[in-house]
Amino acid sequence: MPSIARRLIAPTIGLLLLHAVPALAAEQTPKPNIIFILADDLGYGDLGCYGQTLIQTPRLDRMAREGMRFTDFYAGATVCAPSRSVLMTGQHTGHTRVRGNAPRTNRAPQTLLPEDVTVAERLHDLGYRTSLVGKWGLGEVGDTGHPNRQGFDEFFGFLDQQHAHNHFPDHLWRGETRVPLQNVIVPIGDSGAGYATTRVEYAGDLFAAEALKFVEANSQRPFFLYLALTVPHANNERTRELKDGQEVPDYGPYADRDWSSPLKGQAAMITRMDADVGRLLDRVKELRIDDKTLVLFSSDNGPHKEGGQDPTFFNPNGPVRGYKRDLTDGGVRVPLIARWPGHVPAGKESKFVGYFGDLFPTFVEIAGGTPPQNLDGISFAPELLGRSAEQKQHEYLYWEFYEGGSLQAVRFGDWKVIRKPFGTGPAQVYNLASDLGEEHDLAKDQPEIAAQGVKFMDEAHVTSPLWPAPKPKNAGR
């Protein structure tokens, strides 16, 4: 009997082990760290690896060589707050909570609520230590949108986007604690905005140091770092007062150029940021976590026209047309560089058509989790990991914008359709394959494409009491 019992038990144990080992291996597979670096108002053409010839960006250019460079990637919106809301919630601007930049007199439309599930919350639930360093713009001290109430264990930086205009502020926030700085400012408004008369501490330098500190402290556990930089956004308040909003400690390699001060400042801000990215990548390598850390770099929208600079001088939007606050590609197409040695193929160019809403499901899939069901984004982990044949594609990408007469736009395949004003205006049709600069409106020649674009727009927009669709000027008359 003992021998028969052993024969009966042994296969059962073997079967149990056969099923248990893969599960155990999956549990023991280390979760990769995720670092997402976001520039503020950096154009599609502002980096050397995207065609820039005057501004030096050697570390980001090297990152592109060591990883993957996306050519057809889009921000969530054409201005900062809604773009960041799309990033956090994985929902496009027809669905996400924050769909525009709201005035300080009414913060509700620019505040995430408890029911808004962010990518930081989901990663935190998956065992990640989460940190936001830099600019938030989706909630302030004491309300539901504060980053510490939206999934971030740690926060250091700016809560208010106008405060974030000032690169030499007199305070920042750590959690919900006000951190005084040594800069002395001329305040403008009540948000912390203004400009410094005594410049000691540069926000960008503080953010770079904080990012290094966080990575070092968490190198032995999975972490998510959202490094939301404030360069090269202009200090608009300083521009109005002193005609130069491109604040930076020094002009670096551009000090002797025969350029205006705002142009020198613009270039120096980008090159200084590039060096900070390089130091972060170097530290990741020194900590021997290079092969288990996915690093991505992008921008929140297209290039600005502020700061007192000539917006055309550096050709910041490259081959696409438009700037921040436009829904032509210049306002929303942004650089995206991804690096993860041993996982993301080096030196590859990707034409995957994606946007900020895709980052939520991508990060969660890479972390071994399951994203919520209500996302508009799709995971592009297969594309990142060199399995392009498995990559799902979007039916369309959608944007809406509430300023300047209001706009909607949709991209499907190579077609781009723009409607102005929102919901009622005529459709403009562009073929991005043959007309990347969106110079030739084909609406009369392509009525079916125009109709399809409008159908997608109507489908994508869901009414929000916080963001009512703009009405035509003559409505009701």
Tab-separated table of C-alpha atoms in Angstrom:
chain	number	residue	atom	x	y	z
A	1	MET	CA	0.000	0.000	0.000
A	2	PRO	CA	2.715	2.543	0.826
A	3	SER	CA	4.292	2.071	-2.584
A	4	ILE	CA	0.890	2.427	-4.325
A	5	ALA	CA	0.148	5.553	-2.290
A	6	ARG	CA	3.455	7.074	-3.270
A	7	ARG	CA	2.767	6.366	-6.948
A	8	LEU	CA	-0.637	8.030	-6.685
A	9	ILE	CA	0.613	11.015	-4.709
A	10	ALA	CA	3.756	11.689	-6.757
A	11	PRO	CA	1.981	12.615	-10.026
A	12	THR	CA	-0.425	14.814	-8.089
A	13	ILE	CA	2.460	16.683	-6.502
A	14	GLY	CA	4.133	16.955	-9.877
A	15	LEU	CA	1.021	18.455	-11.444
A	16	LEU	CA	0.670	20.912	-8.582
A	17	LEU	CA	4.286	21.967	-8.955
A	18	LEU	CA	3.903	22.255	-12.723
A	19	HIS	CA	1.104	24.774	-12.235
A	20	ALA	CA	2.690	26.484	-9.258
A	21	VAL	CA	6.112	27.159	-10.765
A	22	PRO	CA	4.960	29.591	-13.490
A	23	ALA	CA	2.824	31.460	-10.968
A	24	LEU	CA	5.699	31.572	-8.525
A	25	ALA	CA	8.069	32.729	-11.264
A	26	ALA	CA	5.627	35.463	-12.235
A	27	GLU	CA	5.417	36.625	-8.637
A	28	GLN	CA	9.193	36.668	-8.364
A	29	THR	CA	9.744	38.549	-11.632
A	30	PRO	CA	10.917	41.987	-10.529
A	31	LYS	CA	8.661	44.842	-11.530
A	32	PRO	CA	10.530	47.398	-13.658
A	33	ASN	CA	10.994	50.932	-12.406
A	34	ILE	CA	9.275	53.611	-14.498
A	35	ILE	CA	10.561	57.161	-14.926
A	36	PHE	CA	8.473	59.542	-17.011
A	37	ILE	CA	10.109	62.914	-17.707
A	38	LEU	CA	7.844	65.650	-19.031
A	39	ALA	CA	9.105	68.944	-20.433
A	40	ASP	CA	6.805	71.992	-20.478
A	41	ASP	CA	6.108	73.640	-23.871
A	42	LEU	CA	8.956	71.829	-25.643
A	43	GLY	CA	8.314	71.585	-29.374
A	44	TYR	CA	8.496	68.574	-31.677
A	45	GLY	CA	11.558	70.131	-33.329
A	46	ASP	CA	13.394	71.355	-30.209
A	47	LEU	CA	15.706	68.328	-29.851
A	48	GLY	CA	18.651	67.379	-32.030
A	49	CYS	CA	17.237	63.887	-32.604
A	50	TYR	CA	14.108	65.526	-34.047
A	51	GLY	CA	15.997	67.878	-36.349
A	52	GLN	CA	17.102	70.785	-34.140
A	53	THR	CA	20.403	72.324	-35.321
A	54	LEU	CA	20.978	75.310	-33.007
A	55	ILE	CA	20.140	74.019	-29.519
A	56	GLN	CA	22.444	71.388	-28.030
A	57	THR	CA	20.726	68.292	-26.591
A	58	PRO	CA	23.463	65.619	-26.550
A	59	ARG	CA	22.054	63.472	-23.752
A	60	LEU	CA	18.541	63.210	-25.151
A	61	ASP	CA	20.009	62.536	-28.596
A	62	ARG	CA	22.060	59.735	-27.043
A	63	MET	CA	18.958	58.437	-25.247
A	64	ALA	CA	17.235	58.208	-28.650
A	65	ARG	CA	20.180	56.243	-30.065
A	66	GLU	CA	20.096	53.883	-27.090
A	67	GLY	CA	16.338	53.465	-27.230
A	68	MET	CA	13.274	54.147	-29.352
A	69	ARG	CA	12.222	57.462	-30.918
A	70	PHE	CA	8.542	57.923	-31.735
A	71	THR	CA	7.648	60.092	-34.731
A	72	ASP	CA	3.826	60.146	-34.459
A	73	PHE	CA	3.135	60.582	-30.759
A	74	TYR	CA	0.764	63.207	-29.359
A	75	ALA	CA	0.163	65.099	-26.135
A	76	GLY	CA	-3.181	64.836	-24.400
A	77	ALA	CA	-4.076	68.446	-25.228
A	78	THR	CA	-2.612	71.649	-26.593
A	79	VAL	CA	-2.236	73.305	-23.140
A	80	CYS	CA	-0.881	71.993	-19.881
A	81	ALA	CA	-3.674	71.115	-17.413
A	82	PRO	CA	-5.859	68.993	-19.716
A	83	SER	CA	-2.792	67.337	-21.222
A	84	ARG	CA	-1.716	66.261	-17.718
A	85	SER	CA	-5.255	65.121	-16.922
A	86	VAL	CA	-5.207	62.849	-19.989
A	87	LEU	CA	-1.830	61.521	-18.856
A	88	MET	CA	-3.046	60.790	-15.334
A	89	THR	CA	-6.479	59.325	-16.171
A	90	GLY	CA	-5.863	57.587	-19.510
A	91	GLN	CA	-8.928	59.326	-20.943
A	92	HIS	CA	-8.954	61.796	-23.853
A	93	THR	CA	-10.285	65.346	-23.525
A	94	GLY	CA	-13.806	64.300	-24.442
A	95	HIS	CA	-13.946	62.218	-21.249
A	96	THR	CA	-11.249	63.265	-18.778
A	97	ARG	CA	-12.078	65.439	-15.745
A	98	VAL	CA	-9.902	68.446	-16.611
A	99	ARG	CA	-10.447	69.598	-20.200
A	100	GLY	CA	-8.841	73.040	-20.146
A	101	ASN	CA	-6.950	75.611	-18.103
A	102	ALA	CA	-9.407	77.062	-15.575
A	103	PRO	CA	-9.191	80.514	-13.935
A	104	ARG	CA	-8.087	80.719	-10.301
A	105	THR	CA	-11.502	82.168	-9.439
A	106	ASN	CA	-13.068	78.765	-10.220
A	107	ARG	CA	-10.767	75.846	-9.494
A	108	ALA	CA	-13.380	73.071	-9.655
A	109	PRO	CA	-12.986	72.421	-13.411
A	110	GLN	CA	-9.243	71.933	-12.872
A	111	THR	CA	-9.393	69.611	-9.871
A	112	LEU	CA	-9.358	65.813	-9.935
A	113	LEU	CA	-11.963	64.122	-7.733
A	114	PRO	CA	-11.738	60.961	-5.578
A	115	GLU	CA	-13.489	58.918	-8.271
A	116	ASP	CA	-10.782	59.783	-10.803
A	117	VAL	CA	-8.377	56.843	-10.865
A	118	THR	CA	-4.851	57.907	-11.815
A	119	VAL	CA	-1.950	55.890	-13.156
A	120	ALA	CA	-0.091	56.731	-9.933
A	121	GLU	CA	-2.879	55.138	-7.871
A	122	ARG	CA	-2.846	51.989	-9.970
A	123	LEU	CA	0.940	51.653	-9.773
A	124	HIS	CA	0.860	52.323	-6.035
A	125	ASP	CA	-1.648	49.472	-5.668
A	126	LEU	CA	0.772	47.266	-7.611
A	127	GLY	CA	3.487	47.870	-5.022
A	128	TYR	CA	5.284	50.873	-6.495
A	129	ARG	CA	6.688	53.762	-4.504
A	130	THR	CA	5.354	56.796	-6.362
A	131	SER	CA	6.713	60.328	-6.586
A	132	LEU	CA	5.824	63.499	-8.430
A	133	VAL	CA	8.590	66.062	-8.755
A	134	GLY	CA	7.789	69.347	-10.505
A	135	LYS	CA	4.525	70.760	-11.834
A	136	TRP	CA	1.094	69.297	-11.067
A	137	GLY	CA	-1.794	71.658	-11.989
A	138	LEU	CA	-4.682	69.287	-11.119
A	139	GLY	CA	-5.415	70.189	-7.502
A	140	GLU	CA	-4.110	72.203	-4.583
A	141	VAL	CA	-3.573	72.023	-0.825
A	142	GLY	CA	-6.636	70.771	1.013
A	143	ASP	CA	-8.627	69.540	-1.957
A	144	THR	CA	-9.262	66.188	-3.599
A	145	GLY	CA	-6.914	66.848	-6.498
A	146	HIS	CA	-3.735	67.181	-4.437
A	147	PRO	CA	-1.142	64.675	-5.717
A	148	ASN	CA	-0.876	62.952	-2.321
A	149	ARG	CA	-4.605	62.197	-2.673
A	150	GLN	CA	-4.211	60.995	-6.238
A	151	GLY	CA	-1.756	58.143	-5.767
A	152	PHE	CA	1.580	59.851	-5.161
A	153	ASP	CA	3.418	58.896	-1.984
A	154	GLU	CA	5.719	61.875	-2.381
A	155	PHE	CA	5.335	65.293	-3.959
A	156	PHE	CA	7.729	68.228	-4.304
A	157	GLY	CA	7.138	71.159	-6.598
A	158	PHE	CA	4.423	73.489	-7.913
A	159	LEU	CA	0.719	72.864	-7.414
A	160	ASP	CA	-0.577	75.875	-9.354
A	161	GLN	CA	0.348	76.329	-13.013
A	162	GLN	CA	0.684	80.129	-12.735
A	163	HIS	CA	3.009	79.728	-9.759
A	164	ALA	CA	5.013	77.388	-12.004
A	165	HIS	CA	5.691	80.247	-14.445
A	166	ASN	CA	8.267	81.549	-11.942
A	167	HIS	CA	11.529	79.608	-12.276
A	168	PHE	CA	12.970	81.376	-9.217
A	169	PRO	CA	9.978	81.145	-6.835
A	170	ASP	CA	9.993	82.156	-3.187
A	171	HIS	CA	8.429	78.829	-2.176
A	172	LEU	CA	7.557	75.343	-3.373
A	173	TRP	CA	5.423	72.600	-1.821
A	174	ARG	CA	6.460	69.327	-0.210
A	175	GLY	CA	3.282	67.382	0.235
A	176	GLU	CA	0.984	70.003	1.753
A	177	THR	CA	3.797	71.876	3.465
A	178	ARG	CA	4.987	75.202	2.103
A	179	VAL	CA	8.787	75.187	1.653
A	180	PRO	CA	10.290	78.707	1.669
A	181	LEU	CA	13.164	79.428	-0.713
A	182	GLN	CA	15.841	82.129	-0.648
A	183	ASN	CA	14.641	83.899	-3.787
A	184	VAL	CA	13.051	87.312	-3.336
A	185	ILE	CA	10.230	87.965	-5.798
A	186	VAL	CA	7.957	90.686	-7.047
A	187	PRO	CA	4.604	88.911	-6.535
A	188	ILE	CA	1.930	89.161	-9.208
A	189	GLY	CA	-1.445	87.785	-8.157
A	190	ASP	CA	-1.931	85.420	-5.237
A	191	SER	CA	-0.699	82.127	-6.699
A	192	GLY	CA	3.025	82.594	-6.019
A	193	ALA	CA	3.611	83.886	-9.538
A	194	GLY	CA	5.858	86.857	-10.188
A	195	TYR	CA	9.546	87.226	-10.877
A	196	ALA	CA	12.672	87.214	-8.774
A	197	THR	CA	14.785	90.257	-7.935
A	198	THR	CA	17.148	88.077	-5.874
A	199	ARG	CA	17.845	84.786	-7.651
A	200	VAL	CA	19.423	82.051	-5.534
A	201	GLU	CA	17.564	78.772	-6.082
A	202	TYR	CA	16.465	77.648	-9.566
A	203	ALA	CA	13.440	75.353	-9.536
A	204	GLY	CA	14.862	73.155	-12.283
A	205	ASP	CA	18.019	72.498	-10.253
A	206	LEU	CA	15.948	71.636	-7.177
A	207	PHE	CA	13.826	69.216	-9.190
A	208	ALA	CA	16.872	67.487	-10.669
A	209	ALA	CA	18.351	67.011	-7.178
A	210	GLU	CA	15.031	65.732	-5.801
A	211	ALA	CA	14.712	63.197	-8.623
A	212	LEU	CA	18.198	61.842	-7.963
A	213	LYS	CA	17.434	61.609	-4.261
A	214	PHE	CA	14.224	59.666	-4.860
A	215	VAL	CA	15.873	57.185	-7.251
A	216	GLU	CA	18.739	56.579	-4.844
A	217	ALA	CA	16.385	56.043	-1.893
A	218	ASN	CA	14.218	53.557	-3.777
A	219	SER	CA	16.729	51.700	-5.938
A	220	GLN	CA	15.994	48.380	-4.233
A	221	ARG	CA	12.226	48.452	-4.760
A	222	PRO	CA	9.951	49.205	-7.732
A	223	PHE	CA	9.271	52.911	-8.155
A	224	PHE	CA	7.394	55.309	-10.408
A	225	LEU	CA	8.907	58.769	-10.806
A	226	TYR	CA	6.928	61.417	-12.666
A	227	LEU	CA	9.426	64.228	-13.244
A	228	ALA	CA	7.293	67.101	-14.535
A	229	LEU	CA	9.768	69.846	-15.432
A	230	THR	CA	8.813	73.496	-15.982
A	231	VAL	CA	11.236	74.277	-18.797
A	232	PRO	CA	11.170	75.769	-21.336
A	233	HIS	CA	7.846	77.380	-20.306
A	234	ALA	CA	8.146	81.169	-20.154
A	235	ASN	CA	7.590	83.262	-17.057
A	236	ASN	CA	4.686	85.196	-18.537
A	237	GLU	CA	4.564	87.669	-15.656
A	238	ARG	CA	8.234	88.540	-16.114
A	239	THR	CA	7.648	88.852	-19.858
A	240	ARG	CA	4.966	91.466	-19.303
A	241	GLU	CA	7.124	93.454	-16.905
A	242	LEU	CA	10.656	93.019	-18.305
A	243	LYS	CA	10.113	91.651	-21.851
A	244	ASP	CA	12.191	88.530	-21.101
A	245	GLY	CA	10.477	85.459	-19.685
A	246	GLN	CA	13.109	82.800	-20.381
A	247	GLU	CA	14.583	82.551	-16.877
A	248	VAL	CA	17.731	80.507	-16.373
A	249	PRO	CA	20.756	80.858	-14.047
A	250	ASP	CA	23.130	81.440	-16.974
A	251	TYR	CA	23.189	81.241	-20.748
A	252	GLY	CA	25.704	78.394	-20.809
A	253	PRO	CA	27.184	77.733	-24.268
A	254	TYR	CA	25.008	80.463	-25.792
A	255	ALA	CA	26.339	83.386	-23.738
A	256	ASP	CA	28.424	84.747	-26.614
A	257	ARG	CA	25.886	84.162	-29.392
A	258	ASP	CA	24.600	87.139	-31.316
A	259	TRP	CA	21.066	86.403	-30.165
A	260	SER	CA	18.539	88.271	-28.057
A	261	SER	CA	18.451	87.493	-24.337
A	262	PRO	CA	15.140	85.592	-24.598
A	263	LEU	CA	16.583	83.385	-27.356
A	264	LYS	CA	19.706	82.691	-25.322
A	265	GLY	CA	17.506	81.864	-22.359
A	266	GLN	CA	15.298	79.529	-24.380
A	267	ALA	CA	18.268	77.561	-25.673
A	268	ALA	CA	20.009	77.514	-22.292
A	269	MET	CA	16.895	76.204	-20.540
A	270	ILE	CA	16.662	73.267	-22.935
A	271	THR	CA	20.369	72.439	-22.791
A	272	ARG	CA	20.366	72.647	-18.986
A	273	MET	CA	17.367	70.299	-18.889
A	274	ASP	CA	19.180	67.940	-21.248
A	275	ALA	CA	22.145	67.786	-18.856
A	276	ASP	CA	19.799	67.044	-15.935
A	277	VAL	CA	18.271	64.146	-17.870
A	278	GLY	CA	21.790	62.880	-18.530
A	279	ARG	CA	22.710	62.958	-14.842
A	280	LEU	CA	19.574	61.015	-13.977
A	281	LEU	CA	20.338	58.349	-16.589
A	282	ASP	CA	23.913	58.131	-15.344
A	283	ARG	CA	22.753	57.654	-11.751
A	284	VAL	CA	20.366	54.883	-12.773
A	285	LYS	CA	23.297	53.127	-14.422
A	286	GLU	CA	25.596	53.679	-11.429
A	287	LEU	CA	22.973	52.125	-9.157
A	288	ARG	CA	22.949	49.043	-11.427
A	289	ILE	CA	19.238	49.312	-12.102
A	290	ASP	CA	19.653	50.349	-15.733
A	291	ASP	CA	18.278	47.090	-17.116
A	292	LYS	CA	15.170	47.212	-14.931
A	293	THR	CA	14.259	50.881	-15.441
A	294	LEU	CA	12.073	52.146	-18.270
A	295	VAL	CA	12.739	55.855	-18.869
A	296	LEU	CA	10.562	57.962	-21.168
A	297	PHE	CA	10.836	61.616	-22.155
A	298	SER	CA	8.148	63.809	-23.737
A	299	SER	CA	6.509	67.263	-23.669
A	300	ASP	CA	3.044	68.365	-22.524
A	301	ASN	CA	2.143	70.239	-25.741
A	302	GLY	CA	3.677	72.118	-28.639
A	303	PRO	CA	6.098	75.063	-28.381
A	304	HIS	CA	5.008	78.392	-26.927
A	305	LYS	CA	5.228	81.834	-28.507
A	306	GLU	CA	5.809	83.674	-25.213
A	307	GLY	CA	8.845	84.880	-23.303
A	308	GLY	CA	9.823	87.712	-25.643
A	309	GLN	CA	11.580	85.372	-28.073
A	310	ASP	CA	11.091	85.041	-31.815
A	311	PRO	CA	9.042	81.812	-31.894
A	312	THR	CA	10.266	80.902	-35.380
A	313	PHE	CA	14.004	81.311	-34.758
A	314	PHE	CA	14.748	77.739	-33.645
A	315	ASN	CA	12.047	76.163	-35.846
A	316	PRO	CA	10.690	74.497	-32.665
A	317	ASN	CA	7.801	72.697	-34.348
A	318	GLY	CA	10.011	71.215	-37.084
A	319	PRO	CA	8.042	70.002	-40.120
A	320	VAL	CA	4.598	70.364	-38.511
A	321	ARG	CA	2.487	73.520	-38.388
A	322	GLY	CA	1.231	75.402	-35.350
A	323	TYR	CA	2.069	76.125	-31.752
A	324	LYS	CA	0.667	75.645	-28.273
A	325	ARG	CA	-3.118	76.380	-28.363
A	326	ASP	CA	-3.430	75.063	-31.931
A	327	LEU	CA	-4.857	71.673	-32.887
A	328	THR	CA	-2.775	71.399	-36.012
A	329	ASP	CA	0.054	68.976	-35.266
A	330	GLY	CA	2.395	71.735	-34.113
A	331	GLY	CA	0.212	72.173	-31.046
A	332	VAL	CA	-0.095	68.519	-30.074
A	333	ARG	CA	2.552	66.340	-31.763
A	334	VAL	CA	5.412	65.901	-29.305
A	335	PRO	CA	8.688	64.044	-28.990
A	336	LEU	CA	8.664	60.694	-27.196
A	337	ILE	CA	11.854	58.827	-26.437
A	338	ALA	CA	11.889	55.503	-24.562
A	339	ARG	CA	14.927	53.724	-23.154
A	340	TRP	CA	15.140	50.391	-21.341
A	341	PRO	CA	18.373	48.481	-22.079
A	342	GLY	CA	17.788	44.860	-22.963
A	343	HIS	CA	14.053	45.395	-23.495
A	344	VAL	CA	13.395	48.405	-25.741
A	345	PRO	CA	15.305	47.947	-29.024
A	346	ALA	CA	18.129	50.445	-29.422
A	347	GLY	CA	18.201	52.890	-32.307
A	348	LYS	CA	14.665	52.120	-33.475
A	349	GLU	CA	12.231	54.652	-34.926
A	350	SER	CA	8.573	53.939	-34.271
A	351	LYS	CA	5.660	55.274	-36.309
A	352	PHE	CA	3.072	54.037	-33.800
A	353	VAL	CA	0.299	56.652	-33.628
A	354	GLY	CA	-0.326	57.162	-29.928
A	355	TYR	CA	-0.915	59.787	-27.274
A	356	PHE	CA	-0.709	60.498	-23.546
A	357	GLY	CA	-3.798	58.408	-22.811
A	358	ASP	CA	-1.767	55.338	-23.810
A	359	LEU	CA	0.794	55.773	-21.055
A	360	PHE	CA	-1.561	54.635	-18.253
A	361	PRO	CA	-2.343	51.181	-19.742
A	362	THR	CA	1.227	50.781	-20.977
A	363	PHE	CA	2.761	51.405	-17.552
A	364	VAL	CA	0.251	49.141	-15.837
A	365	GLU	CA	0.842	46.294	-18.302
A	366	ILE	CA	4.600	46.586	-17.904
A	367	ALA	CA	4.099	46.546	-14.116
A	368	GLY	CA	2.163	43.275	-14.401
A	369	GLY	CA	-1.261	44.703	-13.626
A	370	THR	CA	-4.608	45.236	-15.315
A	371	PRO	CA	-5.751	48.764	-16.186
A	372	PRO	CA	-9.300	50.001	-15.491
A	373	GLN	CA	-11.950	49.331	-18.135
A	374	ASN	CA	-12.903	52.961	-18.762
A	375	LEU	CA	-9.670	54.083	-20.418
A	376	ASP	CA	-9.479	55.549	-23.907
A	377	GLY	CA	-5.794	54.728	-24.165
A	378	ILE	CA	-4.331	51.431	-25.355
A	379	SER	CA	-1.131	49.823	-24.174
A	380	PHE	CA	1.787	50.161	-26.569
A	381	ALA	CA	3.966	47.779	-24.559
A	382	PRO	CA	4.260	45.418	-27.565
A	383	GLU	CA	5.634	48.273	-29.686
A	384	LEU	CA	8.040	49.296	-26.945
A	385	LEU	CA	9.317	45.763	-26.500
A	386	GLY	CA	9.953	45.148	-30.194
A	387	ARG	CA	6.799	43.117	-30.921
A	388	SER	CA	5.218	45.498	-33.419
A	389	ALA	CA	3.215	42.745	-35.117
A	390	GLU	CA	1.238	42.303	-31.890
A	391	GLN	CA	0.547	46.013	-31.407
A	392	LYS	CA	-3.087	47.108	-31.325
A	393	GLN	CA	-3.855	50.353	-33.194
A	394	HIS	CA	-6.220	53.220	-32.426
A	395	GLU	CA	-9.379	53.699	-34.429
A	396	TYR	CA	-8.848	57.425	-33.880
A	397	LEU	CA	-7.242	60.009	-31.570
A	398	TYR	CA	-9.354	62.921	-30.308
A	399	TRP	CA	-8.755	66.404	-28.883
A	400	GLU	CA	-10.953	69.335	-27.905
A	401	PHE	CA	-9.958	72.849	-26.843
A	402	TYR	CA	-12.033	75.600	-25.288
A	403	GLU	CA	-10.032	78.755	-25.987
A	404	GLY	CA	-9.669	80.923	-29.099
A	405	GLY	CA	-13.102	80.246	-30.541
A	406	SER	CA	-12.960	76.530	-29.531
A	407	LEU	CA	-11.752	73.605	-31.597
A	408	GLN	CA	-12.037	69.861	-32.063
A	409	ALA	CA	-9.657	67.567	-33.912
A	410	VAL	CA	-9.379	63.889	-34.701
A	411	ARG	CA	-6.720	61.761	-36.371
A	412	PHE	CA	-7.499	58.398	-37.953
A	413	GLY	CA	-4.897	56.717	-40.110
A	414	ASP	CA	-3.154	59.457	-42.085
A	415	TRP	CA	-6.224	61.696	-41.994
A	416	LYS	CA	-6.594	64.687	-39.712
A	417	VAL	CA	-9.917	66.526	-39.387
A	418	ILE	CA	-10.254	69.817	-37.496
A	419	ARG	CA	-13.536	71.563	-36.701
A	420	LYS	CA	-13.887	75.190	-35.624
A	421	PRO	CA	-15.931	76.306	-33.809
A	422	PHE	CA	-16.574	73.370	-31.493
A	423	GLY	CA	-19.488	71.177	-32.578
A	424	THR	CA	-20.816	73.443	-35.316
A	425	GLY	CA	-18.039	74.658	-37.596
A	426	PRO	CA	-17.029	73.302	-40.979
A	427	ALA	CA	-14.539	70.437	-41.081
A	428	GLN	CA	-11.028	70.930	-42.414
A	429	VAL	CA	-9.402	67.798	-43.836
A	430	TYR	CA	-5.673	67.107	-44.149
A	431	ASN	CA	-3.705	64.097	-45.340
A	432	LEU	CA	-0.650	63.879	-43.089
A	433	ALA	CA	1.073	61.391	-45.390
A	434	SER	CA	1.316	63.909	-48.215
A	435	ASP	CA	0.840	67.182	-46.313
A	436	LEU	CA	2.566	66.959	-42.936
A	437	GLY	CA	2.353	70.719	-42.484
A	438	GLU	CA	-1.452	70.666	-42.858
A	439	GLU	CA	-1.370	73.371	-45.498
A	440	HIS	CA	-3.978	72.034	-47.951
A	441	ASP	CA	-7.569	71.630	-46.811
A	442	LEU	CA	-9.098	68.719	-48.749
A	443	ALA	CA	-12.627	68.989	-47.299
A	444	LYS	CA	-14.223	69.700	-50.697
A	445	ASP	CA	-12.389	66.781	-52.329
A	446	GLN	CA	-12.912	64.349	-49.432
A	447	PRO	CA	-16.457	64.828	-48.094
A	448	GLU	CA	-16.600	61.241	-46.802
A	449	ILE	CA	-13.440	61.741	-44.776
A	450	ALA	CA	-14.839	65.002	-43.400
A	451	ALA	CA	-18.066	63.243	-42.415
A	452	GLN	CA	-16.182	60.384	-40.779
A	453	GLY	CA	-14.073	62.828	-38.779
A	454	VAL	CA	-17.148	64.685	-37.553
A	455	LYS	CA	-18.770	61.365	-36.619
A	456	PHE	CA	-15.749	60.472	-34.486
A	457	MET	CA	-15.823	63.917	-32.835
A	458	ASP	CA	-19.495	63.599	-31.957
A	459	GLU	CA	-18.889	60.114	-30.587
A	460	ALA	CA	-15.865	61.146	-28.520
A	461	HIS	CA	-17.301	64.211	-26.803
A	462	VAL	CA	-19.315	63.467	-23.669
A	463	THR	CA	-20.950	66.477	-22.041
A	464	SER	CA	-19.385	67.662	-18.781
A	465	PRO	CA	-21.111	70.162	-16.465
A	466	LEU	CA	-17.643	71.510	-15.660
A	467	TRP	CA	-16.791	72.001	-19.340
A	468	PRO	CA	-19.966	72.786	-21.328
A	469	ALA	CA	-19.427	72.759	-25.064
A	470	PRO	CA	-19.062	76.326	-26.366
A	471	LYS	CA	-22.165	77.698	-28.036
A	472	PRO	CA	-22.144	79.530	-31.377
A	473	LYS	CA	-22.078	83.317	-30.945
A	474	ASN	CA	-25.516	83.694	-32.555
A	475	ALA	CA	-27.155	80.815	-30.663
A	476	GLY	CA	-30.681	81.614	-29.530
A	477	ARG	CA	-31.102	84.665	-31.827
